[in-house]
Amino acid sequence: METATRLDPSCAMAWWGLGRALEKHGPLATQAPKAFKQAGLLRASADAREQALIRAALLERGLEPGAGDGDARKKAAMRALDELLAQFPEDEEAWYARAQLGGGAGGFGGSVGGIPFYHALLRVNPLHPGANHELVHFYETFRRPALGWDHANRYIESSPGIPHPFHMQAHLATRLGRWERTTDLSSKAIEIEQTYHKNMTIKPADDHQYAHHMEILMISLIHEGRFLETRKKIEDCRKDGLNNQAVWLKMAIATRDEVMARETIDKLYKTDRSQAAYGAGMWAWVNGNIPDMKAQVDVLRQMRQTNKNDKPAELRLLELMGLLACEEGDCTEGLVLLKRCVDRTKDDHQAHSWGNGAKHMESWGQGALKAGNHAQSREAFLEALAHDPGSVTAALGLKILSEAEGKTSQAARYGDLANRSWRRADPKDLKSLEEWMRGRSNIKAIRSQVVNSGN
């Protein structure tokens, strides 16, 4: 729009569009009123529809004489748009502006009041990128991610040369367990973005969406066990000046990479001590280092005393305490703590974002395997699969349990599920994970419980 105003400074709609672009994000938002005012000065040369759009924008922002204040301005703008749509029901910009006023002005889908207008707009143009984008956001926060999936696909179809549509589906897919699809599409987003940086000589750090897009891609790659590809993306991040220490620590723990683990933990301690202590504790857990686990539990416990309102920190403490108790033989207390984490998050929609829906259930199941608790380990892993069909930890856990129960065909099916979940991983990594889980499972106690229960 800025280019359009330079090429044709007398075009009223170019200034209207520039105002819309400026006001959403960034330090240039304060310049938006100037652009709208210029659109108002030039509107006489615009057609009737464009004049109505400009007038509605001026009314909404109090830049039109007689607009009033506060709610009166908003109502006047809505009335102007309603009158425009009554005459021109096919006007896409009017529908979008009306949706924004109806509840979408805050972005990220907005409130439910704007949704009927987005749907009306899609009847005019099923591939409208703005409406589809907002509906993806809305249905994620509305707790109906499956309802947004068609809009995610339409958003991609509408704008195949832009990276953000290929990323947006991940908001839904990581909740729905569509891991292979989301990883491929997120990879496409990064491919387009890196080409854009190269062709336009853009510094990656100046692209504010790039870091987030890369973060979600790496989360997806790690979830699928695609560690070689993840390492390449970490190299890209470092080259581009991006910092995703929390994700890199997840990678280090998954691959038992001590150098990366120590590096990321040290850096996290400077910015987020709770996350760093938790990560250090989980690193100690996967390596069987009980003294280090105790030390990190103490750090988290001390931090808890000074900030009792930090819920994520509390969950980290409870999870690490639960796993530690199971390692030390206090299995009853350990499983109570791990189950408490599950109970506090299983209905927490925010806690399920970016593939974390099964996280605490997996830890509960791992603790129960260590404790030799057949019933709780099975319940935990079944719950994990219900929340994340791509949970390889849950699939392997149920394979181990089914073998202990003597159910060989069922064990084979869970093994197949694990193989499908990590179909594009190095088979050695899947084998290594399974061996680690078997090595820490109290199979003898589980078999005894199976025999005693008559299953």
C-alpha positions as a printed NumPy array, in Angstrom:
array([[  0.   ,   0.   ,   0.   ],
       [  2.893,   2.327,   0.692],
       [  4.161,   1.692,  -2.832],
       [  0.678,   2.384,  -4.212],
       [  0.558,   5.777,  -2.488],
       [  3.907,   6.664,  -4.045],
       [  2.866,   5.565,  -7.531],
       [ -0.556,   7.22 ,  -7.306],
       [ -0.703,   9.68 ,  -4.397],
       [ -4.218,  10.749,  -5.422],
       [ -5.685,   7.236,  -4.956],
       [ -7.933,   7.401,  -1.896],
       [ -8.138,   3.619,  -1.45 ],
       [ -4.354,   3.321,  -1.415],
       [ -4.29 ,   5.597,   1.63 ],
       [ -7.201,   3.688,   3.203],
       [ -5.301,   0.432,   2.696],
       [ -2.118,   1.937,   4.115],
       [ -4.016,   3.003,   7.21 ],
       [ -5.365,  -0.508,   7.684],
       [ -1.884,  -1.965,   7.279],
       [ -0.202,   0.483,   9.656],
       [ -2.636,   0.255,  12.55 ],
       [ -2.318,  -3.469,  13.239],
       [  1.281,  -3.991,  14.295],
       [  4.553,  -2.306,  15.014],
       [  5.885,   1.149,  15.844],
       [  4.323,   2.707,  12.736],
       [  0.774,   2.298,  14.089],
       [  0.758,   5.925,  15.234],
       [  0.944,   6.998,  11.589],
       [ -2.291,   5.222,  10.658],
       [ -4.59 ,   8.213,  11.417],
       [ -2.629,  10.361,   8.954],
       [ -3.221,   7.805,   6.214],
       [ -6.946,   7.586,   6.97 ],
       [ -7.25 ,  11.373,   6.997],
       [ -5.569,  11.538,   3.596],
       [ -8.021,   8.932,   2.305],
       [-10.833,  11.128,   3.571],
       [ -9.465,  14.172,   1.785],
       [ -9.246,  12.263,  -1.517],
       [-12.484,  10.261,  -1.324],
       [-14.419,  12.453,  -3.731],
       [-12.565,  10.785,  -6.599],
       [-13.484,   7.271,  -5.362],
       [-16.612,   5.338,  -6.339],
       [-19.639,   4.987,  -4.072],
       [-18.525,   1.761,  -2.424],
       [-15.034,   3.039,  -1.748],
       [-16.393,   6.28 ,  -0.32 ],
       [-18.584,   4.288,   2.056],
       [-15.629,   2.159,   3.203],
       [-13.523,   5.248,   3.822],
       [-16.351,   6.952,   5.71 ],
       [-16.852,   3.888,   7.934],
       [-13.13 ,   3.826,   8.73 ],
       [-13.158,   7.527,   9.606],
       [-16.258,   7.141,  11.772],
       [-14.768,   4.214,  13.673],
       [-11.641,   6.21 ,  14.495],
       [-13.391,   9.469,  15.311],
       [-11.92 ,  11.222,  12.282],
       [-15.267,  12.093,  10.658],
       [-17.195,  15.17 ,  11.814],
       [-20.061,  14.172,  14.097],
       [-18.675,  10.693,  14.725],
       [-19.123,  11.013,  18.479],
       [-17.059,   9.264,  21.105],
       [-16.462,   5.694,  22.211],
       [-19.357,   3.356,  21.538],
       [-21.19 ,   5.923,  19.422],
       [-18.356,   5.946,  16.888],
       [-18.4  ,   2.172,  16.631],
       [-22.172,   2.059,  16.159],
       [-21.999,   4.749,  13.485],
       [-19.31 ,   2.819,  11.603],
       [-21.316,  -0.406,  11.838],
       [-24.405,   1.348,  10.511],
       [-22.419,   2.783,   7.602],
       [-21.12 ,  -0.676,   6.708],
       [-24.566,  -2.248,   7.057],
       [-25.954,   0.322,   4.633],
       [-23.084,  -0.39 ,   2.241],
       [-23.713,  -4.152,   2.391],
       [-27.435,  -3.652,   1.87 ],
       [-26.598,  -2.091,  -1.495],
       [-23.51 ,  -4.131,  -2.382],
       [-23.756,  -7.539,  -0.649],
       [-20.815,  -8.847,  -2.671],
       [-18.351,  -6.282,  -1.291],
       [-15.588,  -8.309,   0.378],
       [-13.868,  -5.392,   2.102],
       [-17.155,  -4.319,   3.672],
       [-17.831,  -7.799,   5.063],
       [-14.328,  -8.003,   6.474],
       [-14.549,  -4.561,   8.065],
       [-17.964,  -5.466,   9.511],
       [-16.517,  -8.667,  11.002],
       [-13.735,  -6.653,  12.595],
       [-16.248,  -4.306,  14.187],
       [-18.454,  -7.21 ,  15.229],
       [-15.768,  -8.724,  17.407],
       [-12.633,  -9.315,  15.401],
       [-10.777,  -6.05 ,  15.913],
       [ -8.369,  -7.57 ,  18.427],
       [ -7.078, -10.056,  15.882],
       [ -6.333, -13.738,  16.493],
       [ -9.915, -14.629,  15.634],
       [-11.487, -12.146,  18.009],
       [-14.76 , -12.869,  19.762],
       [-17.727, -14.83 ,  18.493],
       [-19.543, -11.656,  17.44 ],
       [-17.46 , -11.316,  14.301],
       [-17.693, -14.942,  13.171],
       [-21.052, -14.809,  11.3  ],
       [-19.654, -11.968,   9.189],
       [-16.523, -13.943,   8.292],
       [-18.731, -16.841,   7.22 ],
       [-20.883, -14.468,   5.166],
       [-17.741, -13.167,   3.487],
       [-16.706, -16.726,   2.607],
       [-20.005, -17.2  ,   0.785],
       [-18.885, -14.364,  -1.477],
       [-15.277, -15.582,  -1.735],
       [-14.512, -19.006,  -0.209],
       [-10.781, -18.297,  -0.527],
       [-10.72 , -14.92 ,   1.189],
       [ -7.37 , -15.058,   3.03 ],
       [ -8.342, -12.691,   5.835],
       [-11.533, -14.506,   6.789],
       [ -9.95 , -17.955,   6.628],
       [ -6.95 , -16.778,   8.65 ],
       [ -9.12 , -15.33 ,  11.41 ],
       [-11.319, -18.434,  11.524],
       [ -8.276, -20.669,  12.05 ],
       [ -7.352, -18.566,  15.068],
       [-10.922, -18.426,  16.305],
       [-11.634, -22.15 ,  16.194],
       [ -8.397, -22.862,  18.039],
       [ -9.331, -20.603,  20.955],
       [-13.007, -21.656,  20.683],
       [-11.844, -25.193,  21.533],
       [-13.101, -26.612,  18.257],
       [ -9.881, -26.994,  16.241],
       [-11.399, -29.532,  13.843],
       [-13.909, -26.902,  12.687],
       [-11.033, -24.699,  11.6  ],
       [ -9.199, -27.31 ,   9.531],
       [-11.005, -26.557,   6.267],
       [-10.214, -22.867,   6.754],
       [ -6.533, -23.69 ,   7.29 ],
       [ -6.458, -25.495,   3.947],
       [ -8.335, -22.686,   2.208],
       [ -5.912, -20.137,   3.63 ],
       [ -3.033, -22.05 ,   2.052],
       [ -4.915, -22.305,  -1.247],
       [ -5.616, -18.574,  -1.209],
       [ -1.994, -17.519,  -0.685],
       [  0.427, -20.256,  -1.825],
       [  3.36 , -17.864,  -2.12 ],
       [  3.205, -16.559,   1.454],
       [  4.791, -18.474,   4.363],
       [  2.284, -17.669,   7.1  ],
       [ -0.634, -19.763,   5.723],
       [  1.598, -22.841,   5.708],
       [  2.378, -22.183,   9.37 ],
       [ -1.171, -21.404,  10.497],
       [ -2.439, -24.968,  10.096],
       [ -0.041, -25.96 ,  12.913],
       [ -2.248, -24.114,  15.405],
       [ -4.832, -26.824,  14.74 ],
       [ -2.857, -29.837,  13.513],
       [ -0.682, -30.07 ,  16.63 ],
       [ -3.881, -30.243,  18.676],
       [ -5.495, -32.771,  16.341],
       [ -2.483, -35.089,  16.105],
       [ -1.958, -34.542,  12.37 ],
       [  1.796, -34.505,  12.792],
       [  3.093, -35.616,   9.412],
       [  0.919, -33.109,   7.585],
       [  1.781, -30.234,   9.889],
       [  5.524, -30.869,   9.72 ],
       [  5.528, -30.888,   5.918],
       [  3.519, -27.671,   5.736],
       [  5.602, -25.926,   8.389],
       [  8.701, -26.941,   6.425],
       [  7.167, -25.306,   3.357],
       [  6.617, -22.098,   5.327],
       [ 10.304, -21.945,   6.246],
       [ 11.353, -22.764,   2.674],
       [  9.286, -19.862,   1.311],
       [ 10.483, -17.551,   4.058],
       [ 14.17 , -18.311,   3.535],
       [ 13.775, -17.765,  -0.214],
       [ 12.14 , -14.408,   0.526],
       [ 15.023, -13.424,   2.822],
       [ 17.545, -14.31 ,   0.129],
       [ 15.76 , -12.687,  -2.796],
       [ 14.857,  -9.479,  -0.964],
       [ 18.075,  -9.254,   1.101],
       [ 16.12 ,  -9.385,   4.351],
       [ 17.819, -10.078,   7.671],
       [ 15.988, -13.083,   9.188],
       [ 15.999, -11.387,  12.591],
       [ 13.992,  -8.517,  11.052],
       [ 11.216, -10.912,   9.995],
       [  9.165, -11.023,  13.199],
       [  7.24 , -14.18 ,  12.229],
       [ 10.263, -16.229,  11.205],
       [ 11.404, -17.176,  14.723],
       [  7.946, -18.433,  15.675],
       [  7.532, -20.357,  12.425],
       [ 10.919, -22.009,  12.964],
       [ 10.131, -22.811,  16.6  ],
       [  6.933, -24.664,  15.698],
       [  8.629, -26.538,  12.862],
       [ 11.343, -27.78 ,  15.229],
       [  8.732, -28.866,  17.783],
       [  6.986, -30.881,  15.061],
       [ 10.217, -32.439,  13.809],
       [ 11.222, -33.494,  17.33 ],
       [  7.768, -34.96 ,  17.929],
       [  8.199, -37.127,  14.818],
       [ 11.709, -38.189,  15.838],
       [ 13.237, -36.432,  12.831],
       [ 16.368, -35.426,  14.688],
       [ 18.745, -35.019,  11.745],
       [ 16.397, -32.473,  10.172],
       [ 15.997, -30.743,  13.526],
       [ 19.759, -30.342,  13.836],
       [ 19.843, -28.674,  10.425],
       [ 17.146, -26.234,  11.532],
       [ 19.07 , -25.478,  14.717],
       [ 22.073, -24.654,  12.535],
       [ 19.85 , -22.324,  10.491],
       [ 18.631, -20.652,  13.682],
       [ 22.138, -20.008,  14.922],
       [ 23.219, -18.684,  11.537],
       [ 20.186, -16.388,  11.423],
       [ 20.617, -15.132,  14.99 ],
       [ 17.518, -16.846,  16.391],
       [ 17.291, -18.089,  19.964],
       [ 15.031, -21.041,  20.793],
       [ 16.791, -22.442,  23.865],
       [ 13.705, -24.202,  25.288],
       [ 13.128, -26.12 ,  22.047],
       [ 16.816, -26.915,  21.685],
       [ 16.815, -28.319,  25.217],
       [ 13.878, -30.539,  24.27 ],
       [ 15.979, -31.774,  21.358],
       [ 19.024, -32.329,  23.581],
       [ 17.005, -34.407,  26.036],
       [ 15.396, -36.443,  23.255],
       [ 18.767, -37.243,  21.671],
       [ 20.817, -37.432,  24.907],
       [ 23.104, -34.705,  23.55 ],
       [ 25.055, -33.614,  26.628],
       [ 26.909, -30.741,  24.973],
       [ 23.702, -29.156,  23.703],
       [ 21.924, -29.839,  27.   ],
       [ 24.575, -28.091,  29.093],
       [ 24.784, -25.177,  26.686],
       [ 21.038, -24.557,  26.586],
       [ 20.562, -25.041,  30.342],
       [ 23.321, -22.512,  31.075],
       [ 21.746, -19.964,  28.733],
       [ 18.239, -20.559,  30.067],
       [ 19.413, -19.92 ,  33.63 ],
       [ 20.104, -16.325,  32.574],
       [ 16.575, -15.731,  31.275],
       [ 14.212, -18.308,  32.831],
       [ 15.529, -20.074,  35.942],
       [ 12.369, -22.144,  36.368],
       [ 12.546, -23.533,  32.835],
       [ 16.289, -24.089,  33.21 ],
       [ 15.944, -25.972,  36.505],
       [ 13.138, -28.088,  35.09 ],
       [ 15.16 , -28.859,  31.96 ],
       [ 18.207, -29.744,  34.041],
       [ 16.029, -31.994,  36.188],
       [ 14.575, -33.78 ,  33.161],
       [ 18.077, -34.179,  31.722],
       [ 19.137, -35.778,  35.01 ],
       [ 16.04 , -38.03 ,  34.938],
       [ 16.627, -39.47 ,  31.476],
       [ 20.239, -40.15 ,  32.462],
       [ 19.387, -41.727,  35.821],
       [ 21.196, -39.035,  37.825],
       [ 19.134, -38.95 ,  41.027],
       [ 21.342, -36.493,  42.986],
       [ 21.03 , -33.913,  40.191],
       [ 17.264, -34.458,  40.071],
       [ 17.084, -33.719,  43.806],
       [ 19.151, -30.568,  43.371],
       [ 16.847, -29.215,  40.654],
       [ 13.741, -30.084,  42.682],
       [ 15.234, -28.013,  45.513],
       [ 15.801, -25.09 ,  43.135],
       [ 12.204, -25.237,  41.896],
       [ 10.883, -25.587,  45.439],
       [ 12.783, -22.493,  46.587],
       [ 11.531, -20.528,  43.594],
       [  8.006, -21.635,  44.406],
       [  8.275, -20.028,  47.835],
       [  8.879, -16.608,  46.294],
       [  6.257, -16.855,  43.539],
       [  3.286, -19.028,  44.397],
       [  1.19 , -17.684,  41.509],
       [  3.43 , -19.103,  38.765],
       [  1.305, -22.049,  37.6  ],
       [  3.713, -23.341,  34.918],
       [  6.511, -23.373,  37.51 ],
       [  4.269, -25.243,  39.936],
       [  3.538, -27.912,  37.317],
       [  7.244, -28.288,  36.581],
       [  7.92 , -28.799,  40.285],
       [  5.115, -31.335,  40.718],
       [  6.165, -33.325,  37.651],
       [  9.822, -33.456,  38.644],
       [  8.942, -34.314,  42.257],
       [  6.68 , -37.113,  41.024],
       [  9.29 , -38.62 ,  38.737],
       [ 11.93 , -38.326,  41.471],
       [  9.701, -40.069,  44.018],
       [  9.143, -42.966,  41.605],
       [ 12.89 , -43.236,  41.027],
       [ 13.53 , -43.331,  44.777],
       [ 10.907, -45.994,  45.453],
       [  8.197, -43.764,  46.95 ],
       [  5.909, -44.784,  44.124],
       [  2.582, -44.068,  45.8  ],
       [  3.469, -40.423,  46.437],
       [  5.154, -40.096,  43.045],
       [  2.118, -41.297,  41.112],
       [ -0.161, -39.028,  43.14 ],
       [  1.949, -36.031,  42.125],
       [  2.112, -37.049,  38.465],
       [ -1.638, -37.678,  38.349],
       [ -2.163, -34.25 ,  39.893],
       [ -0.352, -32.697,  36.923],
       [ -2.672, -34.586,  34.581],
       [ -5.798, -33.53 ,  36.455],
       [ -4.757, -29.887,  36.396],
       [ -4.055, -29.804,  32.671],
       [ -6.269, -32.387,  30.95 ],
       [ -9.072, -29.847,  30.456],
       [ -6.778, -26.829,  30.105],
       [ -7.025, -25.844,  26.456],
       [ -3.962, -23.622,  26.603],
       [ -1.852, -26.42 ,  28.096],
       [ -2.614, -28.552,  25.028],
       [ -1.16 , -26.096,  22.517],
       [  1.715, -27.059,  20.221],
       [  1.446, -30.776,  20.868],
       [  1.588, -30.701,  24.662],
       [ -1.774, -32.421,  25.151],
       [ -0.231, -35.723,  26.249],
       [  2.878, -34.389,  27.997],
       [  1.856, -34.961,  31.62 ],
       [  0.069, -38.202,  30.776],
       [  3.285, -39.539,  29.274],
       [  5.194, -38.633,  32.45 ],
       [  2.512, -40.294,  34.576],
       [  2.78 , -43.42 ,  32.44 ],
       [  6.577, -43.413,  32.651],
       [  6.412, -43.067,  36.422],
       [  3.905, -45.908,  36.626],
       [  6.138, -48.152,  34.49 ],
       [  9.015, -47.476,  36.863],
       [  6.745, -48.16 ,  39.828],
       [  5.462, -51.36 ,  38.249],
       [  1.881, -50.126,  38.513],
       [  0.013, -51.905,  35.726],
       [ -3.35 , -50.165,  36.066],
       [ -2.023, -46.616,  36.234],
       [  0.517, -47.055,  33.45 ],
       [ -2.147, -48.416,  31.097],
       [ -4.616, -45.67 ,  31.995],
       [ -1.966, -42.987,  31.569],
       [ -0.796, -44.161,  28.155],
       [ -4.341, -44.683,  26.864],
       [ -5.195, -41.145,  27.978],
       [ -2.046, -39.9  ,  26.255],
       [ -3.072, -41.476,  22.947],
       [ -6.57 , -40.06 ,  23.301],
       [ -5.089, -36.576,  23.627],
       [ -2.308, -37.07 ,  21.071],
       [ -2.685, -39.932,  18.563],
       [  0.943, -39.379,  17.582],
       [  2.422, -40.011,  21.035],
       [  5.225, -42.49 ,  20.376],
       [  5.916, -42.725,  24.123],
       [  2.355, -43.871,  24.769],
       [  2.417, -46.352,  21.876],
       [  5.662, -47.907,  23.107],
       [  4.432, -47.945,  26.688],
       [  1.29 , -49.822,  25.676],
       [  3.371, -52.215,  23.589],
       [  5.478, -53.039,  26.652],
       [  2.373, -53.455,  28.826],
       [  0.607, -55.645,  26.251],
       [  3.619, -57.941,  26.093],
       [  3.602, -58.213,  29.89 ],
       [ -0.083, -59.156,  29.664],
       [  0.696, -61.85 ,  27.101],
       [ -1.325, -60.055,  24.406],
       [  1.086, -60.427,  21.517],
       [ -1.237, -59.289,  18.732],
       [ -2.182, -56.174,  20.682],
       [  1.485, -55.481,  21.384],
       [  2.2  , -55.75 ,  17.658],
       [ -0.522, -53.212,  16.864],
       [  0.93 , -50.714,  19.328],
       [  4.356, -51.378,  17.848],
       [  2.96 , -50.607,  14.403],
       [  1.486, -47.373,  15.763],
       [  4.875, -46.35 ,  17.149],
       [  6.495, -47.13 ,  13.79 ],
       [  3.899, -45.051,  11.937],
       [  4.344, -42.14 ,  14.342],
       [  8.086, -42.155,  13.718],
       [  7.914, -43.362,  10.13 ],
       [ 10.423, -40.767,   8.973],
       [ 12.716, -41.063,  11.974],
       [ 15.944, -43.026,  12.015],
       [ 14.882, -46.558,  13.091],
       [ 17.826, -46.608,  15.487],
       [ 16.318, -43.704,  17.418],
       [ 12.993, -45.481,  17.847],
       [ 14.79 , -48.635,  18.952],
       [ 16.879, -46.621,  21.411],
       [ 13.787, -45.018,  22.946],
       [ 12.06 , -48.38 ,  23.32 ],
       [ 15.132, -49.936,  24.925],
       [ 15.387, -47.049,  27.378],
       [ 11.724, -47.411,  28.356],
       [ 12.072, -51.173,  28.769],
       [ 15.217, -50.772,  30.825],
       [ 13.485, -48.637,  33.411],
       [ 10.175, -50.558,  33.536],
       [  9.364, -52.847,  36.46 ],
       [  8.048, -55.637,  34.236],
       [  8.212, -58.253,  36.998],
       [  5.808, -56.298,  39.21 ],
       [  3.501, -55.592,  36.27 ],
       [  3.317, -59.272,  35.305],
       [  2.572, -60.194,  38.907],
       [ -0.336, -57.735,  38.976],
       [ -1.648, -59.101,  35.683],
       [ -1.597, -62.664,  37.055],
       [ -3.256, -61.667,  40.308],
       [ -5.985, -59.727,  38.502],
       [ -6.765, -62.654,  36.21 ],
       [ -6.355, -60.567,  33.026]])
